[in-house]
Coordinates of C-alpha atoms and ligand atoms in Angstrom, one line a residue:
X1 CA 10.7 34.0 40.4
X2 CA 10.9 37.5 40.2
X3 CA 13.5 39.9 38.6
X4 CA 13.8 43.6 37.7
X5 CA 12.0 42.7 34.4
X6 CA 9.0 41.7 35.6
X7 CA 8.6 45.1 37.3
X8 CA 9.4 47.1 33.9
X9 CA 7.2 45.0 32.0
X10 CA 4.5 44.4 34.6
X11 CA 4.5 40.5 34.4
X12 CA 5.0 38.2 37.3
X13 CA 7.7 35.3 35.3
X14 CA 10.6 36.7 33.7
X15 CA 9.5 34.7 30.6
X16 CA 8.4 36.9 27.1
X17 CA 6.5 34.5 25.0
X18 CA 6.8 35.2 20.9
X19 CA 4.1 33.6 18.7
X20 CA 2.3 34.5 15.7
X21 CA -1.2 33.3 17.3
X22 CA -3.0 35.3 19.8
X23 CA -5.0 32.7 21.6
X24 CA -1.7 32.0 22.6
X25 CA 0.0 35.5 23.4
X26 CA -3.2 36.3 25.7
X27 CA -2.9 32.6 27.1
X28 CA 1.1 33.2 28.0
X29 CA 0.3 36.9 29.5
X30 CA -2.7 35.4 31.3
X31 CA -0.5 32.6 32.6
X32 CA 2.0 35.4 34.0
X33 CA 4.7 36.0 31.2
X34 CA 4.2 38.6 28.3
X35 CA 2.5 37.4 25.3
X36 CA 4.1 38.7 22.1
X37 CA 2.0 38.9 19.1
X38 CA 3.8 38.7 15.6
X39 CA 2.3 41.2 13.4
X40 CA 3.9 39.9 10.4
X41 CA 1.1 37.7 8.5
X42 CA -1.7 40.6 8.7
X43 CA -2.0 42.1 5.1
X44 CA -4.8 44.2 6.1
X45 CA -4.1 46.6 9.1
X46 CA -8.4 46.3 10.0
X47 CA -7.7 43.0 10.5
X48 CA -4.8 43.6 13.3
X49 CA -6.8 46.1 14.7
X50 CA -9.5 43.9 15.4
X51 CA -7.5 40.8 16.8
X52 CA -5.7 43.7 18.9
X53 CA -9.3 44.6 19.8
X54 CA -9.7 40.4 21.0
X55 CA -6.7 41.2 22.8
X56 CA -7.7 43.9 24.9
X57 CA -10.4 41.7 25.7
X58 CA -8.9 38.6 26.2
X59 CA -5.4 39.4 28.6
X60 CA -7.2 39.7 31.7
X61 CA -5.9 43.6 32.1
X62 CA -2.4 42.0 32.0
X63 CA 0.4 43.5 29.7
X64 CA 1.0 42.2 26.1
X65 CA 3.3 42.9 23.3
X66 CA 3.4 43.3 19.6
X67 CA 5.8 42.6 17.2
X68 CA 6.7 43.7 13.5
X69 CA 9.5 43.0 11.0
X70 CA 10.6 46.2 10.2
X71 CA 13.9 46.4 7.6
X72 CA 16.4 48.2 8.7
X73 CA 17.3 49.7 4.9
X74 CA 14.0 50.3 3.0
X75 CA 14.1 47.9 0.2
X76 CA 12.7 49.3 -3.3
X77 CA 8.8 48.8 -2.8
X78 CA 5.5 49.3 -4.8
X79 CA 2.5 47.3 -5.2
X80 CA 3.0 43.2 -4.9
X81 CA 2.2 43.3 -9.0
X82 CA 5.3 45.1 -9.2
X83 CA 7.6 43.4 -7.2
X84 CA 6.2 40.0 -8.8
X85 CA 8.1 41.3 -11.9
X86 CA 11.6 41.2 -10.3
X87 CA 11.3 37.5 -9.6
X88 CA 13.1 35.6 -12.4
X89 CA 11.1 33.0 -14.3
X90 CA 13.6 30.1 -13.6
X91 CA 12.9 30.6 -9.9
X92 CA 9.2 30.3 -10.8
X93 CA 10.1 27.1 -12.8
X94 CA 12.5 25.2 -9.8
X95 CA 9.8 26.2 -7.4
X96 CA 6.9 24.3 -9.6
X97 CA 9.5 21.7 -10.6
X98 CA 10.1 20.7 -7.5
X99 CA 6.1 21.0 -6.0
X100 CA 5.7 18.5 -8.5
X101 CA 8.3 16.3 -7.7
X102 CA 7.3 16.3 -4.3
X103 CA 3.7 15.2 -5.6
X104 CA 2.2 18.8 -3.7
X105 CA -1.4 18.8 -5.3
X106 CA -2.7 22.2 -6.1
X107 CA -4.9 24.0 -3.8
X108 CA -8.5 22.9 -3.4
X109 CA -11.2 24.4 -5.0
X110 CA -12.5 27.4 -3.7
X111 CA -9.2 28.5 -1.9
X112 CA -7.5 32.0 -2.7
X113 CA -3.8 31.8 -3.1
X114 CA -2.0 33.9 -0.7
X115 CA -0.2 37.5 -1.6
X116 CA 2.6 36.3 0.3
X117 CA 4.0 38.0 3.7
X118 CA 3.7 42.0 2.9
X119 CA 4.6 42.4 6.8
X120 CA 8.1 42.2 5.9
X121 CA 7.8 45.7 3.7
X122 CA 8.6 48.8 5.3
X123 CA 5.0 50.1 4.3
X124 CA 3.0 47.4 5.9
X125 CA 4.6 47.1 8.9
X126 CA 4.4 51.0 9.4
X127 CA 0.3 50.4 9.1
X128 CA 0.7 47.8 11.5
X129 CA 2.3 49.9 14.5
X130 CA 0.5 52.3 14.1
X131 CA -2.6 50.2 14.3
X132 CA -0.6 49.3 18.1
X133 CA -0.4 52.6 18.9
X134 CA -3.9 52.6 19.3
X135 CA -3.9 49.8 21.8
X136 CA -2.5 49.4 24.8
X137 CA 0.3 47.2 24.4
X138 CA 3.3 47.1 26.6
X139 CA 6.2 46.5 24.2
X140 CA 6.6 47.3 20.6
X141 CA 9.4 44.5 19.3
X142 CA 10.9 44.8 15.8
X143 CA 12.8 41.6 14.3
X144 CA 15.3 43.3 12.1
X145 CA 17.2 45.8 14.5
X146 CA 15.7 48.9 16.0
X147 CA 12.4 50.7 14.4
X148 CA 13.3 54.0 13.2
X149 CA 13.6 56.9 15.4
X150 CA 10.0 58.4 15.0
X151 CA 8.8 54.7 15.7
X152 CA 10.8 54.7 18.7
X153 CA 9.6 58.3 19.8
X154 CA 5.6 57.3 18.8
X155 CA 5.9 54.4 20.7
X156 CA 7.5 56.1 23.9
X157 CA 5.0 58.6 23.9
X158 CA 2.5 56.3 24.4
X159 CA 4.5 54.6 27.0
X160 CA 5.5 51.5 24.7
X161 CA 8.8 49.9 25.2
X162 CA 10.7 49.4 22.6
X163 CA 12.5 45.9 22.1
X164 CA 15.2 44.6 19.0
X165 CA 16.3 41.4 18.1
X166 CA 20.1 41.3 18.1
X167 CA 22.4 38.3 16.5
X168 CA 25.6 40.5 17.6
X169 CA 27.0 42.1 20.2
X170 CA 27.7 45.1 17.9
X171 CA 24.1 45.1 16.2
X172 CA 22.8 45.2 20.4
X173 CA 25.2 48.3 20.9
X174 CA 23.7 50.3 17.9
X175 CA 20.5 49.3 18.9
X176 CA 20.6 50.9 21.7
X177 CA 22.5 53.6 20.5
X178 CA 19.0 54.1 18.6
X179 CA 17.1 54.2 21.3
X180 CA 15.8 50.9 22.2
X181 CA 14.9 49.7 25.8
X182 CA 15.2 46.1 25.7
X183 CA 17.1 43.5 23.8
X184 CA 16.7 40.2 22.7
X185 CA 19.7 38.7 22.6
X186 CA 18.8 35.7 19.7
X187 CA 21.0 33.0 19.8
X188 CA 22.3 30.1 16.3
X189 CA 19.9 27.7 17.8
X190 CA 16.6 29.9 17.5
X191 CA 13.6 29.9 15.3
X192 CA 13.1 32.0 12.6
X193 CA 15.9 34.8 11.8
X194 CA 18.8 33.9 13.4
X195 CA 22.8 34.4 13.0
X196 CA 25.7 32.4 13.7
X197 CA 26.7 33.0 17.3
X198 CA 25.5 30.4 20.1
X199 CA 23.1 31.5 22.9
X200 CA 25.7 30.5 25.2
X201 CA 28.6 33.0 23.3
X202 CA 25.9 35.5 22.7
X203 CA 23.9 36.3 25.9
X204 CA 26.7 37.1 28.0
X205 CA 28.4 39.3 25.0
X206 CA 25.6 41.0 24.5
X207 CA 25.2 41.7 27.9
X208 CA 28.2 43.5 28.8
X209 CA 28.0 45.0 25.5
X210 CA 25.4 47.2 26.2
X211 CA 26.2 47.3 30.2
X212 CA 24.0 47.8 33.4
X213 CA 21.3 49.9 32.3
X214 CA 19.6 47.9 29.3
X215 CA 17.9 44.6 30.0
X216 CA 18.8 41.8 27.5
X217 CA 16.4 38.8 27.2
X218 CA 18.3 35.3 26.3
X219 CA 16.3 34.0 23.2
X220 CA 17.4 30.6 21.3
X221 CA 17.5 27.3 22.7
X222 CA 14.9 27.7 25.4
X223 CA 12.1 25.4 26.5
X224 CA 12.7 24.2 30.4
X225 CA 13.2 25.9 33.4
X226 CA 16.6 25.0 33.5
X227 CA 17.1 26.6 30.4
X228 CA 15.6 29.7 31.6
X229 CA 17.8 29.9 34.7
X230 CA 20.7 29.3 32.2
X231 CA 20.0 32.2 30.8
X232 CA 19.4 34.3 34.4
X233 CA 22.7 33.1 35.1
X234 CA 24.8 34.4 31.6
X235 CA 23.1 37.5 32.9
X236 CA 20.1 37.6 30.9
X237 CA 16.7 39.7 32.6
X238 CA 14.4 37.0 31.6
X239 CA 13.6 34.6 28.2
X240 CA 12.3 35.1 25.3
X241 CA 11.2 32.0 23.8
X242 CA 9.4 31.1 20.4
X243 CA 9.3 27.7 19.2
X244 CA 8.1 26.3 22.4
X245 CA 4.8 27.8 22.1
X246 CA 4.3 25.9 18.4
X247 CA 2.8 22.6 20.4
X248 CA 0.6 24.2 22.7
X249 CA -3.0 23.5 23.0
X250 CA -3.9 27.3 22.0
X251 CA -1.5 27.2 18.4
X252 CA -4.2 24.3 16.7
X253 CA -6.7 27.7 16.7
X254 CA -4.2 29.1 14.1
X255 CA -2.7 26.2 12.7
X256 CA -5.4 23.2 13.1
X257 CA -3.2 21.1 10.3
X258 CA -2.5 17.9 11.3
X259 CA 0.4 17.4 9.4
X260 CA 2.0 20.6 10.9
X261 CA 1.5 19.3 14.7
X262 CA 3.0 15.8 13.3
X263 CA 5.7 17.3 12.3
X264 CA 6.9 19.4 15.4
X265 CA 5.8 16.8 16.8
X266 CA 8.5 14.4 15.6
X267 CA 11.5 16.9 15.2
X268 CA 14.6 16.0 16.7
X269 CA 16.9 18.9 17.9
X270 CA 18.5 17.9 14.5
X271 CA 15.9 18.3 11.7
X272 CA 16.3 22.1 11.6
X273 CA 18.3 24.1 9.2
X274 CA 19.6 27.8 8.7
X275 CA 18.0 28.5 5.3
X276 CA 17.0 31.6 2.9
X277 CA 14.4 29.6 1.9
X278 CA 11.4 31.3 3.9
X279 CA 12.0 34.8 3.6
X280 CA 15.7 35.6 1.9
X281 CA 17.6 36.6 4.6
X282 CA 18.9 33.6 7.3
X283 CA 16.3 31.7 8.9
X284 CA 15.7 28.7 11.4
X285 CA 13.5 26.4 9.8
X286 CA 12.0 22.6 9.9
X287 CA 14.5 20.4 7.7
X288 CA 12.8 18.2 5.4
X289 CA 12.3 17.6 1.4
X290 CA 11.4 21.5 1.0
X291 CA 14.2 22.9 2.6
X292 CA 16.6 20.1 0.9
X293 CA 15.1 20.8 -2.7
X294 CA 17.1 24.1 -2.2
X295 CA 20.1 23.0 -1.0
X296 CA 20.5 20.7 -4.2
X297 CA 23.9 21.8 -6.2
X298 CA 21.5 22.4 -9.1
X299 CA 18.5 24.7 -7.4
X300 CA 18.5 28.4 -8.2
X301 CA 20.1 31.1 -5.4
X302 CA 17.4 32.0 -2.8
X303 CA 15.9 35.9 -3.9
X304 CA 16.7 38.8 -1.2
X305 CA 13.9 39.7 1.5
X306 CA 10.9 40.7 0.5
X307 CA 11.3 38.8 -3.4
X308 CA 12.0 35.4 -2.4
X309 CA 8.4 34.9 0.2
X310 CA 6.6 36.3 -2.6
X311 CA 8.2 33.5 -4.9
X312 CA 7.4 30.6 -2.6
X313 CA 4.3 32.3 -1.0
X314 CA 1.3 30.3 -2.4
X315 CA 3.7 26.6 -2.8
X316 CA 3.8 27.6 1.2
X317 CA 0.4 27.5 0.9
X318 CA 0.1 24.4 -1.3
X319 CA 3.1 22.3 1.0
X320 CA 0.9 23.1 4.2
X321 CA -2.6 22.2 2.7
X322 CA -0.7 19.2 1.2
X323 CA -1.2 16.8 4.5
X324 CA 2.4 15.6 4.0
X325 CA 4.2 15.9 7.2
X326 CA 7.5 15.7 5.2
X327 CA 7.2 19.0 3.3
X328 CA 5.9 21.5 6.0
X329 CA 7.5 24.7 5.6
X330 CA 8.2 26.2 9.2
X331 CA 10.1 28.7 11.3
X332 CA 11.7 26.8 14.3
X333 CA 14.2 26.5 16.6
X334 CA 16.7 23.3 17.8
X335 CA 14.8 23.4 20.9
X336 CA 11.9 21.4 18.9
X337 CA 13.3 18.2 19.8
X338 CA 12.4 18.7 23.6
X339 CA 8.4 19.5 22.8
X340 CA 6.8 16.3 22.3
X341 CA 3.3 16.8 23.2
X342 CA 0.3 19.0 22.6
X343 CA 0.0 20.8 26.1
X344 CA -2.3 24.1 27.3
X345 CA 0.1 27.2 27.7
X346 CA -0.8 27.7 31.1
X347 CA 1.0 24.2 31.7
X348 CA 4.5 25.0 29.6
X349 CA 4.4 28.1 31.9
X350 CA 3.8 26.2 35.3
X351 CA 6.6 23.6 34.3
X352 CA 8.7 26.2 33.4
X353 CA 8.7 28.1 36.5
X354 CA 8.4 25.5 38.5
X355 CA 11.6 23.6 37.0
X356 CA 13.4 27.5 37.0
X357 CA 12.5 27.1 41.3
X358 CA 13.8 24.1 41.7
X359 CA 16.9 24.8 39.2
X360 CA 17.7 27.8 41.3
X361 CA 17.2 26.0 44.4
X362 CA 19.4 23.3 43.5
X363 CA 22.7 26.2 42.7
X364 CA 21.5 28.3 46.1
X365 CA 22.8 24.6 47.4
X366 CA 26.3 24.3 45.9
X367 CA 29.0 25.9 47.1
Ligands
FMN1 C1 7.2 30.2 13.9 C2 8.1 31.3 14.3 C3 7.9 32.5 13.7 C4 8.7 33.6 14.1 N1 8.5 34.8 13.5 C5 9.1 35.9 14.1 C6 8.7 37.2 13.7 O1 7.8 37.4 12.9 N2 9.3 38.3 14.4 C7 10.3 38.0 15.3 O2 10.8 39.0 15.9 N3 10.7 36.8 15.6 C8 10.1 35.7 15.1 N4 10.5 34.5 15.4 C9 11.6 34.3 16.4 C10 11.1 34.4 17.8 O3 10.7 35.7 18.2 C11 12.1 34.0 18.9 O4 13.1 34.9 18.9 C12 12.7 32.6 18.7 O5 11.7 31.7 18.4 C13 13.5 32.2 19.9 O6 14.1 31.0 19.8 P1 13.4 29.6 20.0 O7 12.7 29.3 18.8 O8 14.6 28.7 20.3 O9 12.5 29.7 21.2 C14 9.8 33.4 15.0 C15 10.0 32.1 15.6 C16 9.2 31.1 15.2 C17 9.4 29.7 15.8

């Protein structure tokens, strides 16, 4: 299946795969659909540069993409130390309350607790494209609304497009106002940041919001081929998925925790929840003891983006290296409850397009 997409982006499935591991970005743009790496978790911009390095190496020649979490308003910044100060201490105490409650042990010996997700400051994820901008990646996407407009120009220049997540038809129309190329049109049901309107309202919206000349890719909710010709048929380009990728064969190189594969494993389409948990603004995320500790009458406010990741950074740390299945504290989307084994991404992609064939076959027959 081929569409206008696939030309711009030079992939040969209308299918744009997001995940934060890049065994499995190079796997999904070797397997014919872009491979999106998120930026987000690397502190250290030497450290990108080298994975990116991998990258080049590992794609085949095919296109990939990047992806950063760029604010759209600059929130104060300065050294972690410094931002550590603006957390109040009865946050500090619910969060080790509750660790103990849930009988978290602390972490081994030997293991250094983590600074927490810097990619979310304006600063770091500046270092990060233009660490990108040295590589050459395909698409530049940001997950808070469009880059700003030297980003934008930086990126065109070296013959980047430019992609935004958009929760609203009016955020997708002042996106592209800004400048950017493609949109990502991310629907209630998705992993990670996510806002209140339904694929199914928001695709189509979005779409005639922003009119003929900008493609929009249907994210939220997708894991089958008939879901991606759902989204061809509100009018979407392609798919942008996520939470798919979490059970494939590749992710264990990132995530080799038992307890975390057990628990995707297991999800229902109903043991998510939009929480403020993760990062402080509104985020898909597993539901379990974690995410209910906070929605407890008595548990403190979640902190704005970036304070509240640096507050639960190192119990993330401590609630994955726990083993407990129960407490794993994870971006992902409804569509969860339809990935139920471990499987190579090469596979996900040939069931995908060839259920999307068939799908499209089947409505070529109706009349
Ligand atoms: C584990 C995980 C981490 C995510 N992190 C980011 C991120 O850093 N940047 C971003 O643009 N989107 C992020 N997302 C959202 C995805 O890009 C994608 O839009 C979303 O997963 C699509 O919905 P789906 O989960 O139903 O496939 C994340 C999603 C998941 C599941």
């Amino acid at each position: 299946m081929h569409t206008p997409i696939c030309d711009l982006l030079g992939i040969e499935h209308p299918i744009v795969g997001f995940t934060p591991s890049e065994h499995v970005a190079a796997a999904i743009s070797r397997a014919g659909g872009l491979g999106v790496l998120g930026c987000v978790r690397f502190n250290d911009a030497a450290e990108l540069d080298e994975v990116l390095d991998w990258m080049d190496d590992s794609t085949d020649g095919r296109p990939y993409g990047i992806d950063v979490v760029m604010p759209a308003t600059i929130p104060a910044e300065g050294a972690a130390i410094d931002l550590d100060q603006l957390i109040p201490a009865g946050h500090r105490e619910f969060v080790e309350q509750t660790l103990a409650r849930l009988g978290v042990p602390p972490l081994p010996d030997g293991s250094r607790p983590t600074d927490g997700v810097l990619g979310w400051l304006h600063s770091v994820a500046r270092e990060q494209v233009e660490v990108a901008l040295g590589h050459p990646a395909r698409l530049i996407a940001n997950a808070l609304g469009p880059p700003p407009p030297d980003v934008i120009a930086s990126a065109h220049d070296h013959d980047m497009l430019v992609a935004a997540l958009a929760g609203k038809a009016a955020h997708a129309r002042s996106h592209v106002a800004a400048g950017v190329d493609i949109v990502v049109a991310q629907g209630y049901e998705a992993g990670g940041h996510t806002g209140e309107v339904a694929s199914m309202v928001l695709v189509p919206e979005v779409v005639d919001a922003v009119g003929p000349g900008i493609p929009v890719l249907a994210a939220g909710g997708i894991g089958s081929g008939r879901q991606v010709a759902a989204a061809l048929a509100l009018g979407a380009a392609g798919a942008w998925m996520g939470s798919a990728w979490l059970v494939t064969s590749e992710y264990a190189a990132l995530s080799p925790l038992p307890a975390v594969r057990d628990a995707l494993l297991a999800a229902t389409s109903s043991d998510t929840v939009r929480s403020r948990v993760y990062s402080g603004k509104p985020a898909r995320l597993l539901k379990n003891r974690w995410t209910d500790a906070w929605s407890d009458p008595e548990a403190p406010e979640p902190l704005p983006m970036p304070l509240q990741n640096l507050l639960v950074a190192e119990a993330h740390q401590r609630l994955m290296a726990s083993g407990n299945p129960e407490v794993i504290p994870m971006p992902v989307g409804q569509i969860i409850g339809r990935m139920n084994e471990v499987r190579p991404v090469a596979d996900v992609m040939r069931s995908l397009v060839a259920e999307l064939d068939d799908t499209l076959g089947r409505l070529g027959g109706l009349r």
